[in-house]
């Protein structure tokens, strides 16, 4: 006898054996009990979820010799013919291969004849969304005035492609993706009844990879049993599906978590050399990263098909990543998997993605550091433009490369120096032609140096990195019982430090360090006097690269506001 595939052998023959679609079987059973049979049904849902099986059960329920009944007997001649596909009253049309108007016209011709054996003529049109527009129109004519003995069952994986005119004449039933546990228990049942020895972790693996489709799950099981005589193991399933497997995924994840670039690249190389598909590697890594993300977000959730069900692994491997990092990692891996499809060397997108994960920014703390560097750069040495009125694009600072730029116009507003200060004009607005020699800066004593160091350290210890980045450009030159004088060489950090928010923060820290109330006074140590006829200072411009993912970060927003900056993309960079 010819071998019958498991999914056909174990196709459900009544509503009670339909897996994972209780909402549909209950409704259809009720309709059969009350005799409210519609003339057209639309069964929508992913592949392998039981649409065609349900259609055939419904056909039997309508035509069973003991019916119409919600429990077809499966033993009368009508039921048997329908199961065997030889009934003269049940027509299965595959719209994927018969999508034209002629087929539907033929169908319309036969519709008017009375059923041969049963009560109803049942037309099951599979993949109905594949019909041409003309064919849909022809079908619509029949649906508008169907003979009372006809029932249409339209099945589709893409319900949105069904014209509204057809849709509105059908009772719609949505088949849902079948849960991993439901598939697993059905596989267990089928294996036991078929006398197949299959390890539990192998069943679980098949269930996860069937992606909600029972038919696919049974097909995988079928293939596994042909591998060899013994028990089907998880390793067999992995081999069959070409999976790289948990051990590898976990090892790679450990390397990524430890930012170990060479280990990551070596492991990837080893996998590729052992014949694993690059896309498969990326997809399995993405699946595992998703598990880590879900676990991190809600460790108590148990029932979302996790790639790795081992909680100790999830616990250990989700710890080194922030939620945002996991999200970025999944995006990077998925993008690489897409690129790998078309890339002449698929391993290159994979290597880029893995390197990006290894070099990930490191979250909030790291961002604050980079922002502090950015602020320091903007606040500090904005050098004199070489040509008047032509902003000079600064060489790029050593920040991680990324395709967006922050362009900031630092505004060295020239304010008259307050009386009593030994300062003149800001150095950064000075003209190149220096006439007078530079006035010597006041050098701090050892005591003030030490006090200054403590203040700066305290700022860092309090997490005020951006304040630190600005203030640290100055130097404490004198410290009395009431006043600390900080000397700056450029205008911007001086002015910023003088603003209420920074000033009060620093005064608090000085008070803390010195044990008494200290007022902060900021002065400029300028190099030279500017000639009275000097041209107005040119607005210099500094460009700093930032990661586009950080564009909405509140701290960056604040920096843009402070420096009157704007984000420009590489294309519209001036
Ligand atoms: Zn029957």
Coordinates of C-alpha atoms and ligand atoms in Angstrom, one line a residue:
X1 CA 0.0 0.0 0.0
X2 CA 1.2 3.4 -0.9
X3 CA 2.5 5.5 2.0
X4 CA 0.1 8.1 3.2
X5 CA 1.6 11.2 4.6
X6 CA 1.1 11.7 8.3
X7 CA -0.8 15.0 7.9
X8 CA -3.3 13.2 5.6
X9 CA -3.5 10.1 7.8
X10 CA -4.2 12.3 10.8
X11 CA -6.4 14.9 9.1
X12 CA -9.2 15.6 11.6
X13 CA -12.5 13.9 10.5
X14 CA -14.9 15.6 12.8
X15 CA -15.2 19.0 14.6
X16 CA -14.0 17.7 17.9
X17 CA -10.6 16.7 16.5
X18 CA -9.9 20.1 15.0
X19 CA -6.8 21.5 16.7
X20 CA -6.7 25.0 18.0
X21 CA -9.9 26.3 16.3
X22 CA -12.5 25.8 19.0
X23 CA -14.2 29.1 18.2
X24 CA -14.9 27.9 14.7
X25 CA -16.0 24.4 15.4
X26 CA -18.4 25.6 18.1
X27 CA -20.0 28.1 15.9
X28 CA -20.4 25.7 13.0
X29 CA -21.8 23.0 15.2
X30 CA -24.4 25.4 16.5
X31 CA -25.3 26.4 13.0
X32 CA -25.8 22.7 12.1
X33 CA -27.9 22.1 15.1
X34 CA -30.2 25.0 14.3
X35 CA -30.2 24.4 10.6
X36 CA -28.9 27.9 9.8
X37 CA -26.6 27.0 6.9
X38 CA -25.1 29.9 5.0
X39 CA -24.7 29.7 1.3
X40 CA -21.1 30.9 1.3
X41 CA -18.4 30.7 3.9
X42 CA -15.0 32.4 3.8
X43 CA -12.3 30.6 5.8
X44 CA -9.4 32.9 6.3
X45 CA -6.1 32.1 8.1
X46 CA -2.5 31.0 7.8
X47 CA -1.5 27.9 5.9
X48 CA -1.8 24.6 7.7
X49 CA -4.3 25.7 10.3
X50 CA -7.2 23.5 9.2
X51 CA -9.2 25.4 6.7
X52 CA -9.6 22.7 4.1
X53 CA -10.0 20.0 6.8
X54 CA -12.9 22.1 8.3
X55 CA -14.4 22.5 4.9
X56 CA -14.5 18.8 4.4
X57 CA -15.9 18.1 7.8
X58 CA -18.6 20.7 7.1
X59 CA -19.3 18.9 3.7
X60 CA -19.7 15.6 5.6
X61 CA -21.8 17.2 8.3
X62 CA -24.2 18.4 5.6
X63 CA -24.3 15.3 3.5
X64 CA -23.9 12.5 6.0
X65 CA -26.7 9.9 5.7
X66 CA -27.5 10.6 9.3
X67 CA -27.4 14.3 9.0
X68 CA -27.3 17.2 8.7
X69 CA -25.4 16.7 11.9
X70 CA -22.6 18.3 13.8
X71 CA -21.1 14.8 14.3
X72 CA -20.8 13.2 10.9
X73 CA -20.6 9.4 11.2
X74 CA -17.6 9.0 8.9
X75 CA -18.8 5.5 8.1
X76 CA -21.7 6.0 5.7
X77 CA -21.1 5.9 2.0
X78 CA -21.5 9.7 1.7
X79 CA -19.0 10.3 4.5
X80 CA -16.5 7.8 3.0
X81 CA -16.7 9.2 -0.5
X82 CA -16.1 12.7 0.8
X83 CA -13.1 11.5 2.9
X84 CA -11.8 9.7 -0.2
X85 CA -12.4 12.7 -2.4
X86 CA -14.7 10.7 -4.8
X87 CA -18.1 12.3 -3.9
X88 CA -20.1 13.6 -6.8
X89 CA -21.4 16.4 -4.6
X90 CA -18.2 17.9 -3.2
X91 CA -16.0 19.8 -5.6
X92 CA -12.5 20.9 -4.6
X93 CA -11.2 23.7 -6.8
X94 CA -7.6 24.9 -6.5
X95 CA -7.8 28.6 -7.5
X96 CA -4.1 28.8 -7.6
X97 CA -4.0 26.6 -10.8
X98 CA -7.6 27.2 -12.0
X99 CA -7.8 30.9 -11.7
X100 CA -9.5 31.9 -15.0
X101 CA -13.0 32.8 -16.0
X102 CA -13.5 29.5 -17.9
X103 CA -13.2 27.4 -14.8
X104 CA -15.7 29.5 -12.9
X105 CA -18.1 29.4 -15.9
X106 CA -17.9 25.6 -15.8
X107 CA -18.6 25.7 -12.2
X108 CA -21.6 27.9 -12.7
X109 CA -23.0 25.4 -15.2
X110 CA -22.8 22.5 -12.7
X111 CA -24.2 24.5 -9.8
X112 CA -27.7 24.4 -11.1
X113 CA -27.9 20.6 -11.1
X114 CA -29.3 18.9 -8.0
X115 CA -26.9 16.9 -5.8
X116 CA -26.4 13.2 -6.7
X117 CA -26.1 11.5 -3.3
X118 CA -26.4 14.0 -0.6
X119 CA -28.5 17.1 0.2
X120 CA -26.0 19.8 -0.8
X121 CA -23.5 20.4 -3.5
X122 CA -20.4 21.8 -1.7
X123 CA -17.8 23.8 -3.6
X124 CA -14.5 24.2 -1.8
X125 CA -12.4 26.9 -3.6
X126 CA -8.9 26.9 -2.1
X127 CA -6.6 29.9 -2.4
X128 CA -9.6 31.8 -3.7
X129 CA -7.7 35.1 -3.7
X130 CA -5.8 33.8 -6.7
X131 CA -8.8 34.2 -9.0
X132 CA -8.7 36.8 -11.8
X133 CA -11.0 39.8 -11.6
X134 CA -13.2 38.3 -14.4
X135 CA -13.4 35.0 -12.5
X136 CA -14.4 36.8 -9.3
X137 CA -17.1 38.6 -11.2
X138 CA -18.4 35.4 -12.6
X139 CA -18.3 33.8 -9.1
X140 CA -20.2 36.9 -7.8
X141 CA -23.1 36.2 -10.1
X142 CA -23.5 32.8 -8.6
X143 CA -23.1 34.0 -5.0
X144 CA -25.8 36.7 -5.6
X145 CA -28.5 34.1 -6.4
X146 CA -27.3 30.7 -5.2
X147 CA -29.5 27.7 -5.7
X148 CA -30.7 26.5 -2.3
X149 CA -28.8 23.2 -2.5
X150 CA -25.4 24.8 -3.0
X151 CA -22.8 25.8 -0.3
X152 CA -19.6 27.6 -1.2
X153 CA -16.6 27.4 1.0
X154 CA -13.9 29.9 0.0
X155 CA -10.6 29.3 1.7
X156 CA -7.7 31.8 1.6
X157 CA -4.5 32.8 3.3
X158 CA -4.9 36.3 2.1
X159 CA -8.4 37.5 2.9
X160 CA -7.5 41.2 2.1
X161 CA -7.3 40.3 -1.5
X162 CA -10.9 39.1 -1.7
X163 CA -13.1 41.8 -3.4
X164 CA -15.5 43.4 -1.0
X165 CA -18.5 42.3 -3.1
X166 CA -17.5 38.7 -2.6
X167 CA -16.6 39.2 1.1
X168 CA -19.9 40.7 2.0
X169 CA -21.8 37.7 0.7
X170 CA -19.9 35.2 2.9
X171 CA -19.9 34.3 6.5
X172 CA -16.3 34.8 7.5
X173 CA -14.3 32.5 9.9
X174 CA -10.8 33.4 10.9
X175 CA -8.5 30.5 11.6
X176 CA -5.8 31.3 14.1
X177 CA -2.2 30.3 14.2
X178 CA -2.1 27.2 16.3
X179 CA -0.1 27.5 19.6
X180 CA 3.2 25.7 20.1
X181 CA 1.8 23.7 23.0
X182 CA -1.3 22.6 21.0
X183 CA 0.9 21.5 18.1
X184 CA 3.3 19.8 20.5
X185 CA 0.5 17.8 22.2
X186 CA -1.0 16.9 18.8
X187 CA 2.4 15.7 17.6
X188 CA 2.8 13.6 20.7
X189 CA -0.6 12.0 20.2
X190 CA 0.1 11.3 16.5
X191 CA 3.6 9.9 17.3
X192 CA 2.2 7.6 20.0
X193 CA -0.7 6.3 17.8
X194 CA 1.6 5.8 14.9
X195 CA 4.2 3.9 17.0
X196 CA 6.9 6.5 16.4
X197 CA 9.6 7.1 19.0
X198 CA 10.3 10.8 19.2
X199 CA 12.1 12.6 22.0
X200 CA 10.1 15.3 23.8
X201 CA 12.6 18.1 23.0
X202 CA 12.4 17.0 19.3
X203 CA 8.6 17.4 19.4
X204 CA 9.0 20.8 21.0
X205 CA 11.5 21.9 18.4
X206 CA 9.2 20.8 15.6
X207 CA 6.3 22.6 17.2
X208 CA 8.3 25.9 17.5
X209 CA 9.5 25.7 13.9
X210 CA 6.1 24.9 12.4
X211 CA 5.2 28.5 13.0
X212 CA 1.5 27.9 13.9
X213 CA 0.8 25.4 11.1
X214 CA -0.1 21.9 12.1
X215 CA 0.3 20.5 8.6
X216 CA 3.9 21.7 8.5
X217 CA 4.6 20.2 11.9
X218 CA 3.3 16.8 10.8
X219 CA 5.3 17.0 7.6
X220 CA 8.5 17.7 9.5
X221 CA 7.7 14.8 11.8
X222 CA 7.1 12.6 8.8
X223 CA 10.5 13.5 7.3
X224 CA 12.3 12.9 10.6
X225 CA 10.9 9.4 10.9
X226 CA 12.5 8.5 7.6
X227 CA 16.0 9.5 8.8
X228 CA 16.8 6.2 10.5
X229 CA 15.1 3.5 12.6
X230 CA 15.7 4.7 16.1
X231 CA 14.2 7.4 18.2
X232 CA 13.9 10.8 16.6
X233 CA 16.1 13.3 18.6
X234 CA 16.3 17.0 18.7
X235 CA 19.6 16.7 16.8
X236 CA 17.8 14.8 14.0
X237 CA 15.3 17.6 13.7
X238 CA 18.0 20.3 13.7
X239 CA 19.9 18.4 11.0
X240 CA 16.7 18.1 8.9
X241 CA 15.7 21.7 9.3
X242 CA 19.3 22.9 8.8
X243 CA 19.2 24.6 12.2
X244 CA 22.4 25.8 13.7
X245 CA 21.2 24.7 17.1
X246 CA 21.0 26.0 20.7
X247 CA 24.6 25.4 21.6
X248 CA 25.9 27.5 18.8
X249 CA 23.3 30.2 19.3
X250 CA 24.2 30.4 23.0
X251 CA 27.9 30.5 22.4
X252 CA 27.6 33.3 19.8
X253 CA 25.3 35.2 22.1
X254 CA 27.9 34.9 24.9
X255 CA 30.5 36.3 22.6
X256 CA 28.2 39.2 21.6
X257 CA 27.3 39.9 25.2
X258 CA 31.0 40.1 26.1
X259 CA 31.7 42.3 23.1
X260 CA 34.3 39.8 22.1
X261 CA 34.8 40.6 18.4
X262 CA 37.4 38.0 17.6
X263 CA 35.5 35.1 19.2
X264 CA 32.3 36.3 17.4
X265 CA 34.0 36.3 14.0
X266 CA 35.7 33.0 14.6
X267 CA 32.5 31.3 15.6
X268 CA 30.7 32.7 12.6
X269 CA 33.5 31.5 10.4
X270 CA 33.4 28.1 11.9
X271 CA 29.6 27.8 11.4
X272 CA 29.8 28.9 7.8
X273 CA 32.7 26.5 7.1
X274 CA 30.6 23.7 8.5
X275 CA 28.1 24.4 5.8
X276 CA 25.5 26.3 7.8
X277 CA 23.4 28.9 5.8
X278 CA 24.3 32.5 6.7
X279 CA 20.6 33.5 6.7
X280 CA 19.7 30.6 9.0
X281 CA 22.4 31.7 11.4
X282 CA 21.1 35.3 11.4
X283 CA 17.4 34.2 11.7
X284 CA 18.1 31.9 14.6
X285 CA 20.2 34.5 16.4
X286 CA 17.3 37.0 15.8
X287 CA 14.9 34.5 17.2
X288 CA 17.0 34.0 20.3
X289 CA 17.4 37.8 20.7
X290 CA 13.7 38.1 20.6
X291 CA 13.4 35.5 23.4
X292 CA 15.9 37.4 25.4
X293 CA 14.0 40.7 24.8
X294 CA 10.6 39.1 25.8
X295 CA 12.2 37.4 28.8
X296 CA 13.7 40.7 29.9
X297 CA 10.5 42.6 29.5
X298 CA 8.2 40.0 31.1
X299 CA 10.0 37.0 32.7
X300 CA 6.8 35.6 34.0
X301 CA 5.3 35.1 30.6
X302 CA 5.5 31.4 29.8
X303 CA 3.5 30.8 26.7
X304 CA 5.0 32.9 23.9
X305 CA 6.9 30.5 21.6
X306 CA 10.4 31.1 22.9
X307 CA 13.3 29.9 20.9
X308 CA 15.0 28.9 24.1
X309 CA 12.8 27.6 26.8
X310 CA 15.7 27.2 29.2
X311 CA 15.1 29.9 31.8
X312 CA 18.6 29.8 33.3
X313 CA 20.0 30.6 29.8
X314 CA 17.5 33.4 29.2
X315 CA 18.2 34.8 32.6
X316 CA 22.0 34.8 32.2
X317 CA 22.1 35.9 28.6
X318 CA 19.5 38.7 28.8
X319 CA 21.4 40.4 31.7
X320 CA 24.3 41.9 29.8
X321 CA 21.9 43.7 27.3
X322 CA 19.6 46.6 27.8
X323 CA 16.2 46.4 26.3
X324 CA 17.1 49.0 23.7
X325 CA 20.2 47.0 22.8
X326 CA 18.2 43.8 22.3
X327 CA 15.8 45.7 20.0
X328 CA 18.7 47.1 18.0
X329 CA 20.3 43.7 17.8
X330 CA 17.1 42.1 16.4
X331 CA 16.8 44.9 13.9
X332 CA 20.4 44.5 12.8
X333 CA 20.1 40.7 12.5
X334 CA 16.9 40.9 10.5
X335 CA 18.3 43.5 8.2
X336 CA 21.4 41.5 7.7
X337 CA 19.3 38.4 6.9
X338 CA 17.4 40.4 4.3
X339 CA 20.6 41.7 2.8
X340 CA 22.2 38.2 2.8
X341 CA 19.5 37.1 0.5
X342 CA 20.9 39.2 -2.3
X343 CA 24.4 39.8 -1.3
X344 CA 27.1 38.2 -3.5
X345 CA 28.9 37.3 -0.3
X346 CA 26.2 36.7 2.3
X347 CA 28.6 36.5 5.1
X348 CA 29.5 40.2 4.9
X349 CA 26.1 41.5 6.1
X350 CA 26.3 39.0 8.9
X351 CA 29.8 40.1 9.9
X352 CA 28.7 43.8 9.8
X353 CA 25.6 43.0 12.0
X354 CA 27.6 41.0 14.5
X355 CA 30.3 43.7 14.7
X356 CA 27.6 46.4 15.3
X357 CA 26.3 44.3 18.2
X358 CA 29.8 43.9 19.7
X359 CA 30.3 47.7 19.3
X360 CA 26.9 48.6 20.6
X361 CA 26.8 51.9 22.4
X362 CA 26.1 50.6 25.9
X363 CA 22.9 52.4 26.7
X364 CA 22.2 55.5 28.8
X365 CA 25.5 55.9 30.6
X366 CA 27.5 55.7 27.5
X367 CA 25.2 58.1 25.7
X368 CA 25.7 60.7 28.5
X369 CA 29.5 60.3 28.0
X370 CA 29.3 60.9 24.3
X371 CA 27.0 63.8 24.9
X372 CA 29.4 65.3 27.3
X373 CA 32.2 64.9 24.8
X374 CA 29.9 66.6 22.2
X375 CA 29.1 69.5 24.6
X376 CA 32.8 69.9 25.4
X377 CA 33.6 70.1 21.8
X378 CA 30.9 72.6 21.0
X379 CA 31.5 74.7 24.1
X380 CA 35.3 74.7 23.8
X381 CA 37.7 75.3 21.0
X382 CA 35.7 76.8 18.2
X383 CA 38.6 78.1 16.3
X384 CA 38.7 81.3 14.2
X385 CA 37.4 80.9 10.7
X386 CA 40.1 81.2 8.1
X387 CA 37.9 83.2 5.8
X388 CA 35.5 85.8 7.1
X389 CA 31.8 84.9 6.7
X390 CA 32.6 81.4 5.5
X391 CA 31.8 78.8 8.2
X392 CA 34.4 76.2 8.3
X393 CA 33.5 72.6 8.7
X394 CA 35.4 71.1 11.5
X395 CA 37.2 67.8 11.2
X396 CA 35.0 65.2 12.6
X397 CA 35.6 64.2 16.2
X398 CA 36.2 60.6 17.2
X399 CA 32.6 59.6 17.8
X400 CA 31.2 56.4 16.5
X401 CA 30.4 56.9 12.8
X402 CA 26.7 57.3 12.0
X403 CA 24.8 58.8 9.1
X404 CA 23.5 61.9 10.8
X405 CA 25.1 65.1 11.8
X406 CA 24.4 67.7 14.4
X407 CA 25.3 71.1 13.1
X408 CA 25.5 73.7 15.8
X409 CA 26.0 77.4 15.6
X410 CA 27.9 78.3 18.7
X411 CA 27.2 81.9 19.5
X412 CA 30.1 83.7 21.0
X413 CA 28.2 86.8 21.9
X414 CA 30.7 89.5 22.8
X415 CA 29.7 90.9 26.1
X416 CA 31.6 93.8 27.7
X417 CA 33.7 92.4 30.4
X418 CA 32.5 93.5 33.9
X419 CA 34.5 96.1 35.6
X420 CA 37.3 94.7 37.8
X421 CA 37.8 91.7 35.7
X422 CA 41.2 91.2 34.2
X423 CA 39.6 90.0 31.0
X424 CA 39.2 91.6 27.7
X425 CA 37.7 89.9 24.7
X426 CA 36.9 86.3 24.1
X427 CA 39.8 84.4 22.4
X428 CA 37.6 82.6 20.0
X429 CA 36.3 85.8 18.4
X430 CA 39.8 87.2 18.0
X431 CA 41.1 88.0 14.5
X432 CA 44.1 86.3 13.2
X433 CA 46.2 89.4 13.3
X434 CA 47.3 89.6 16.9
X435 CA 48.7 93.0 17.6
X436 CA 49.4 92.8 21.3
X437 CA 51.2 90.0 23.2
X438 CA 49.0 87.8 25.3
X439 CA 48.4 88.7 28.8
X440 CA 49.6 86.0 31.1
X441 CA 46.9 83.8 32.7
X442 CA 46.8 83.6 36.4
X443 CA 48.1 80.3 37.5
X444 CA 46.3 78.6 40.4
X445 CA 48.1 77.6 43.5
X446 CA 48.5 74.0 44.7
X447 CA 45.6 74.5 47.2
X448 CA 43.2 75.8 44.6
X449 CA 44.2 73.1 42.2
X450 CA 43.4 70.5 44.8
X451 CA 40.0 72.1 45.6
X452 CA 39.2 72.3 41.9
X453 CA 40.0 68.6 41.4
X454 CA 37.6 67.7 44.3
X455 CA 34.9 69.9 42.8
X456 CA 35.2 68.3 39.4
X457 CA 35.3 64.8 40.9
X458 CA 32.2 65.6 42.9
X459 CA 30.4 66.6 39.7
X460 CA 31.2 63.3 38.1
X461 CA 30.3 61.4 41.2
X462 CA 26.9 63.2 41.1
X463 CA 26.3 62.2 37.5
X464 CA 26.6 65.8 36.3
X465 CA 28.7 64.8 33.3
X466 CA 27.6 67.6 31.0
X467 CA 28.1 70.2 33.7
X468 CA 31.5 68.7 34.3
X469 CA 32.4 68.8 30.6
X470 CA 31.6 72.5 30.5
X471 CA 33.1 73.6 33.8
X472 CA 36.3 71.5 33.5
X473 CA 37.3 73.8 30.7
X474 CA 37.9 76.4 33.3
X475 CA 40.4 76.6 36.1
X476 CA 40.0 77.7 39.7
X477 CA 42.4 80.6 40.1
X478 CA 41.4 81.8 43.6
X479 CA 39.4 80.6 46.5
X480 CA 38.5 82.9 49.4
X481 CA 36.1 82.4 52.3
X482 CA 33.2 83.6 50.2
X483 CA 34.2 83.4 46.6
X484 CA 35.6 81.0 44.1
X485 CA 36.9 82.5 40.9
X486 CA 37.0 80.3 37.8
X487 CA 38.9 81.4 34.9
X488 CA 38.0 80.4 31.3
X489 CA 39.9 80.9 28.1
X490 CA 36.8 80.9 25.9
X491 CA 33.5 82.6 26.2
X492 CA 31.1 79.8 25.8
X493 CA 31.8 77.6 28.8
X494 CA 32.1 80.8 30.9
X495 CA 28.7 82.0 29.9
X496 CA 27.2 78.6 30.3
X497 CA 28.7 78.2 33.7
X498 CA 27.3 81.5 34.8
X499 CA 23.8 80.5 34.0
X500 CA 21.6 79.8 37.0
X501 CA 21.3 76.1 36.7
X502 CA 25.0 75.4 36.3
X503 CA 26.1 78.1 38.7
X504 CA 23.9 76.9 41.6
X505 CA 25.0 73.3 41.0
X506 CA 28.7 74.3 41.2
X507 CA 28.1 76.6 44.2
X508 CA 26.4 73.7 46.1
X509 CA 29.4 71.5 45.4
X510 CA 31.9 74.2 46.4
X511 CA 29.9 74.7 49.6
X512 CA 30.0 71.0 50.2
X513 CA 33.8 70.7 49.5
X514 CA 34.7 73.8 51.6
X515 CA 32.2 73.4 54.3
X516 CA 30.9 77.0 53.9
X517 CA 28.8 79.0 51.5
X518 CA 30.8 80.0 48.4
X519 CA 29.8 82.1 45.5
X520 CA 31.1 81.4 42.1
X521 CA 32.6 84.1 39.9
X522 CA 33.6 83.4 36.3
X523 CA 36.2 85.3 34.5
X524 CA 37.8 85.2 31.1
X525 CA 41.6 85.0 30.6
X526 CA 41.9 86.5 27.3
X527 CA 44.9 86.5 25.1
X528 CA 44.7 90.0 23.6
X529 CA 42.7 93.1 23.0
X530 CA 40.8 93.2 19.9
X531 CA 41.3 96.3 17.7
X532 CA 38.3 98.6 17.8
X533 CA 37.8 98.3 14.1
X534 CA 37.7 94.5 14.2
X535 CA 35.0 92.9 12.1
X536 CA 32.1 91.4 14.0
X537 CA 32.9 87.8 14.9
X538 CA 31.8 85.2 12.4
X539 CA 29.5 82.6 13.7
X540 CA 31.6 79.5 13.6
X541 CA 30.1 76.2 13.0
X542 CA 30.9 72.8 14.4
X543 CA 29.6 69.6 13.1
X544 CA 29.4 66.5 15.3
X545 CA 28.2 63.1 14.2
X546 CA 25.6 61.4 16.3
X547 CA 23.8 58.1 16.1
X548 CA 20.4 58.7 14.4
X549 CA 18.9 56.4 17.0
X550 CA 19.8 59.0 19.6
X551 CA 18.1 61.9 17.8
X552 CA 15.2 62.1 20.1
X553 CA 17.2 61.7 23.3
X554 CA 16.2 64.4 25.8
X555 CA 19.8 65.2 26.5
X556 CA 20.6 65.7 22.8
X557 CA 17.5 67.9 22.5
X558 CA 18.7 70.0 25.3
X559 CA 22.2 70.2 23.7
X560 CA 20.6 71.4 20.5
X561 CA 18.6 74.0 22.3
X562 CA 21.6 75.2 24.3
X563 CA 23.9 75.5 21.2
X564 CA 21.2 76.6 18.8
X565 CA 22.0 73.5 16.8
X566 CA 20.1 71.4 14.4
X567 CA 20.2 67.9 13.1
X568 CA 21.1 67.5 9.4
X569 CA 21.4 64.4 7.5
X570 CA 24.5 63.6 5.4
X571 CA 22.8 64.6 2.2
X572 CA 21.8 68.1 3.2
X573 CA 25.0 68.8 5.0
X574 CA 26.3 72.2 3.8
Ligands
LIG1 ZN1 -22.0 9.6 7.5

